[in-house]
């Protein structure tokens, strides 16, 4: 699973490992298979004004 968080604050790096652990546990996969990246919206729009955040995620699903 790969995800991108778009936010001006808080800085995601502080929380990344805990988020990977929690997402991995929820999905039943190893935290090493969970990618989390973060970026800002360069002070544009509601995200740039710190009124909200956005998240994008992609996951590969396989039949077992």
CSV table of N, CA and C in Angstrom, one decimal:
chain,number,residue,atom,x,y,z
A,1,UNK,N,0.8,-1.2,0.0
A,1,UNK,CA,0.0,0.0,0.0
A,1,UNK,C,0.9,1.2,0.0
A,2,UNK,N,0.5,2.2,-0.8
A,2,UNK,CA,1.3,3.5,-0.8
A,2,UNK,C,0.3,4.6,-0.6
A,3,UNK,N,0.7,5.6,0.2
A,3,UNK,CA,-0.1,6.7,0.5
A,3,UNK,C,0.7,8.0,0.5
A,4,UNK,N,0.0,9.1,0.2
A,4,UNK,CA,0.5,10.4,0.2
A,4,UNK,C,-0.4,11.3,1.0
A,5,UNK,N,0.1,12.0,2.0
A,5,UNK,CA,-0.7,12.9,2.8
A,5,UNK,C,-0.3,14.3,2.4
A,6,UNK,N,-1.3,15.2,2.2
A,6,UNK,CA,-1.0,16.6,1.8
A,6,UNK,C,-1.5,17.5,2.9
A,7,UNK,N,-0.5,18.1,3.6
A,7,UNK,CA,-0.9,19.0,4.8
A,7,UNK,C,0.2,20.0,5.0
A,8,UNK,N,-0.2,21.1,5.6
A,8,UNK,CA,0.8,22.1,6.0
A,8,UNK,C,1.3,21.8,7.4
A,9,UNK,N,0.5,21.2,8.2
A,9,UNK,CA,0.8,20.8,9.6
A,9,UNK,C,-0.1,19.8,10.0
A,10,UNK,N,0.2,18.8,10.9
A,10,UNK,CA,1.5,18.7,11.5
A,10,UNK,C,2.5,18.0,10.5
A,11,UNK,N,3.8,18.1,10.9
A,11,UNK,CA,4.8,17.4,10.2
A,11,UNK,C,4.6,15.9,10.4
A,12,UNK,N,4.5,15.1,9.3
A,12,UNK,CA,4.1,13.7,9.3
A,12,UNK,C,5.3,12.8,9.8
A,13,UNK,N,6.5,13.2,9.5
A,13,UNK,CA,7.6,12.4,9.8
A,13,UNK,C,7.6,11.9,11.3
A,14,UNK,N,7.2,12.7,12.2
A,14,UNK,CA,7.2,12.3,13.6
A,14,UNK,C,6.2,11.1,13.8
A,15,UNK,N,5.2,11.0,13.0
A,15,UNK,CA,4.2,10.0,13.2
A,15,UNK,C,4.2,8.8,12.2
A,16,UNK,N,5.1,8.9,11.3
A,16,UNK,CA,5.1,7.9,10.2
A,16,UNK,C,5.3,6.5,10.6
A,17,UNK,N,6.2,6.2,11.5
A,17,UNK,CA,6.4,4.8,11.9
A,17,UNK,C,5.2,4.2,12.6
A,18,UNK,N,4.6,5.0,13.5
A,18,UNK,CA,3.4,4.5,14.2
A,18,UNK,C,2.2,4.3,13.2
A,19,UNK,N,2.1,5.2,12.2
A,19,UNK,CA,1.1,5.1,11.2
A,19,UNK,C,1.3,3.8,10.4
A,20,UNK,N,2.5,3.6,10.0
A,20,UNK,CA,2.8,2.3,9.2
A,20,UNK,C,2.4,1.1,10.0
A,21,UNK,N,2.8,1.1,11.3
A,21,UNK,CA,2.4,-0.1,12.1
A,21,UNK,C,0.9,-0.2,12.2
A,22,UNK,N,0.2,0.8,12.4
A,22,UNK,CA,-1.3,0.8,12.6
A,22,UNK,C,-2.0,0.3,11.3
A,23,UNK,N,-1.5,0.9,10.2
A,23,UNK,CA,-2.1,0.6,8.9
A,23,UNK,C,-1.8,-0.9,8.5
A,24,UNK,N,-0.5,-1.3,8.8
A,24,UNK,CA,-0.2,-2.7,8.5
A,24,UNK,C,-1.0,-3.7,9.3
A,25,UNK,N,-1.2,-3.3,10.6
A,25,UNK,CA,-2.0,-4.2,11.4
A,25,UNK,C,-3.4,-4.3,11.0
A,26,UNK,N,-4.0,-3.1,10.6
A,26,UNK,CA,-5.4,-3.1,10.1
A,26,UNK,C,-5.6,-3.9,8.8
A,27,UNK,N,-4.5,-3.9,7.9
A,27,UNK,CA,-4.6,-4.6,6.7
A,27,UNK,C,-4.1,-6.0,6.7
A,28,UNK,N,-3.5,-6.4,7.8
A,28,UNK,CA,-2.9,-7.7,8.0
A,28,UNK,C,-1.7,-7.9,7.1
A,29,UNK,N,-0.9,-6.9,7.0
A,29,UNK,CA,0.4,-6.9,6.2
A,29,UNK,C,1.5,-6.4,7.1
A,30,UNK,N,2.7,-6.6,6.6
A,30,UNK,CA,3.9,-6.1,7.3
A,30,UNK,C,4.0,-4.6,7.2
A,31,UNK,N,4.4,-3.9,8.2
A,31,UNK,CA,4.5,-2.4,8.1
A,31,UNK,C,5.5,-2.0,7.0
A,32,UNK,N,6.5,-2.9,6.7
A,32,UNK,CA,7.4,-2.6,5.6
A,32,UNK,C,6.8,-2.5,4.2
A,33,UNK,N,5.5,-3.1,4.1
A,33,UNK,CA,4.8,-3.0,2.9
A,33,UNK,C,3.9,-1.8,2.8
A,34,UNK,N,4.0,-0.9,3.8
A,34,UNK,CA,3.1,0.3,3.8
A,34,UNK,C,4.0,1.5,3.6
A,35,UNK,N,3.8,2.2,2.5
A,35,UNK,CA,4.5,3.4,2.2
A,35,UNK,C,3.7,4.7,2.6
A,36,UNK,N,4.4,5.6,3.3
A,36,UNK,CA,3.7,6.9,3.6
A,36,UNK,C,4.6,8.0,3.2
A,37,UNK,N,4.1,8.9,2.4
A,37,UNK,CA,4.9,10.1,2.0
A,37,UNK,C,4.0,11.3,2.4
A,38,UNK,N,4.7,12.4,2.5
A,38,UNK,CA,3.9,13.6,2.8
A,38,UNK,C,4.5,14.8,2.0
A,39,UNK,N,3.6,15.7,1.7
A,39,UNK,CA,4.0,17.0,1.0
A,39,UNK,C,3.1,18.1,1.5
A,40,UNK,N,3.4,19.3,1.1
A,40,UNK,CA,2.5,20.4,1.5
A,40,UNK,C,1.8,20.9,0.2
A,41,UNK,N,0.9,21.8,0.4
A,41,UNK,CA,0.2,22.4,-0.7
A,41,UNK,C,0.7,23.8,-1.0
A,42,UNK,N,1.9,24.1,-0.6
A,42,UNK,CA,2.5,25.4,-0.8
A,42,UNK,C,1.7,26.6,-0.5
A,43,UNK,N,1.0,26.5,0.6
A,43,UNK,CA,0.1,27.6,1.2
A,43,UNK,C,-1.1,27.9,0.3
A,44,UNK,N,-1.4,27.0,-0.7
A,44,UNK,CA,-2.6,27.3,-1.6
A,44,UNK,C,-3.8,26.6,-1.1
A,45,UNK,N,-5.0,27.2,-1.2
A,45,UNK,CA,-6.2,26.6,-0.9
A,45,UNK,C,-6.5,26.3,0.6
A,46,UNK,N,-7.5,25.6,0.9
A,46,UNK,CA,-7.9,25.3,2.2
A,46,UNK,C,-6.8,24.5,2.9
A,47,UNK,N,-6.1,23.6,2.2
A,47,UNK,CA,-5.0,22.9,2.8
A,47,UNK,C,-3.8,23.8,3.2
A,48,UNK,N,-3.5,24.7,2.3
A,48,UNK,CA,-2.5,25.7,2.6
A,48,UNK,C,-2.8,26.7,3.7
A,49,UNK,N,-4.1,26.9,3.9
A,49,UNK,CA,-4.5,27.8,5.0
A,49,UNK,C,-4.6,27.0,6.3
A,50,UNK,N,-4.2,25.7,6.3
A,50,UNK,CA,-4.3,24.8,7.5
A,50,UNK,C,-5.7,24.6,8.0
A,51,UNK,N,-6.7,24.5,7.0
A,51,UNK,CA,-8.1,24.3,7.3
A,51,UNK,C,-8.4,22.8,7.1
A,52,UNK,N,-7.5,22.0,6.6
A,52,UNK,CA,-7.8,20.6,6.4
A,52,UNK,C,-6.6,19.9,5.8
A,53,UNK,N,-6.7,18.6,5.5
A,53,UNK,CA,-5.6,17.9,4.9
A,53,UNK,C,-6.3,17.0,3.8
A,54,UNK,N,-5.5,16.4,3.0
A,54,UNK,CA,-5.9,15.5,2.0
A,54,UNK,C,-5.0,14.2,2.0
A,55,UNK,N,-5.6,13.1,1.6
A,55,UNK,CA,-4.9,11.8,1.6
A,55,UNK,C,-5.2,11.1,0.3
A,56,UNK,N,-4.2,10.5,-0.3
A,56,UNK,CA,-4.3,9.7,-1.5
A,56,UNK,C,-3.7,8.3,-1.2
A,57,UNK,N,-4.3,7.3,-1.6
A,57,UNK,CA,-3.8,5.9,-1.3
A,57,UNK,C,-4.1,5.0,-2.5
A,58,UNK,N,-3.1,4.1,-2.7
A,58,UNK,CA,-3.2,3.1,-3.7
A,58,UNK,C,-2.8,1.7,-3.0
A,59,UNK,N,-3.6,0.7,-3.3
A,59,UNK,CA,-3.3,-0.6,-2.7
A,59,UNK,C,-3.5,-1.6,-3.8
A,60,UNK,N,-2.6,-2.6,-3.8
A,60,UNK,CA,-2.7,-3.8,-4.7
A,60,UNK,C,-3.5,-4.9,-4.0
A,61,UNK,N,-4.5,-5.4,-4.6
A,61,UNK,CA,-5.3,-6.4,-4.0
A,61,UNK,C,-5.2,-7.7,-4.8
A,62,UNK,N,-4.8,-8.8,-4.1
A,62,UNK,CA,-4.7,-10.0,-4.8
A,62,UNK,C,-5.5,-11.1,-4.2
A,63,UNK,N,-6.1,-12.0,-5.0
A,63,UNK,CA,-6.9,-13.1,-4.5
A,63,UNK,C,-5.9,-14.1,-3.9
A,64,UNK,N,-6.2,-14.6,-2.7
A,64,UNK,CA,-5.3,-15.6,-2.1
A,64,UNK,C,-5.7,-17.0,-2.3
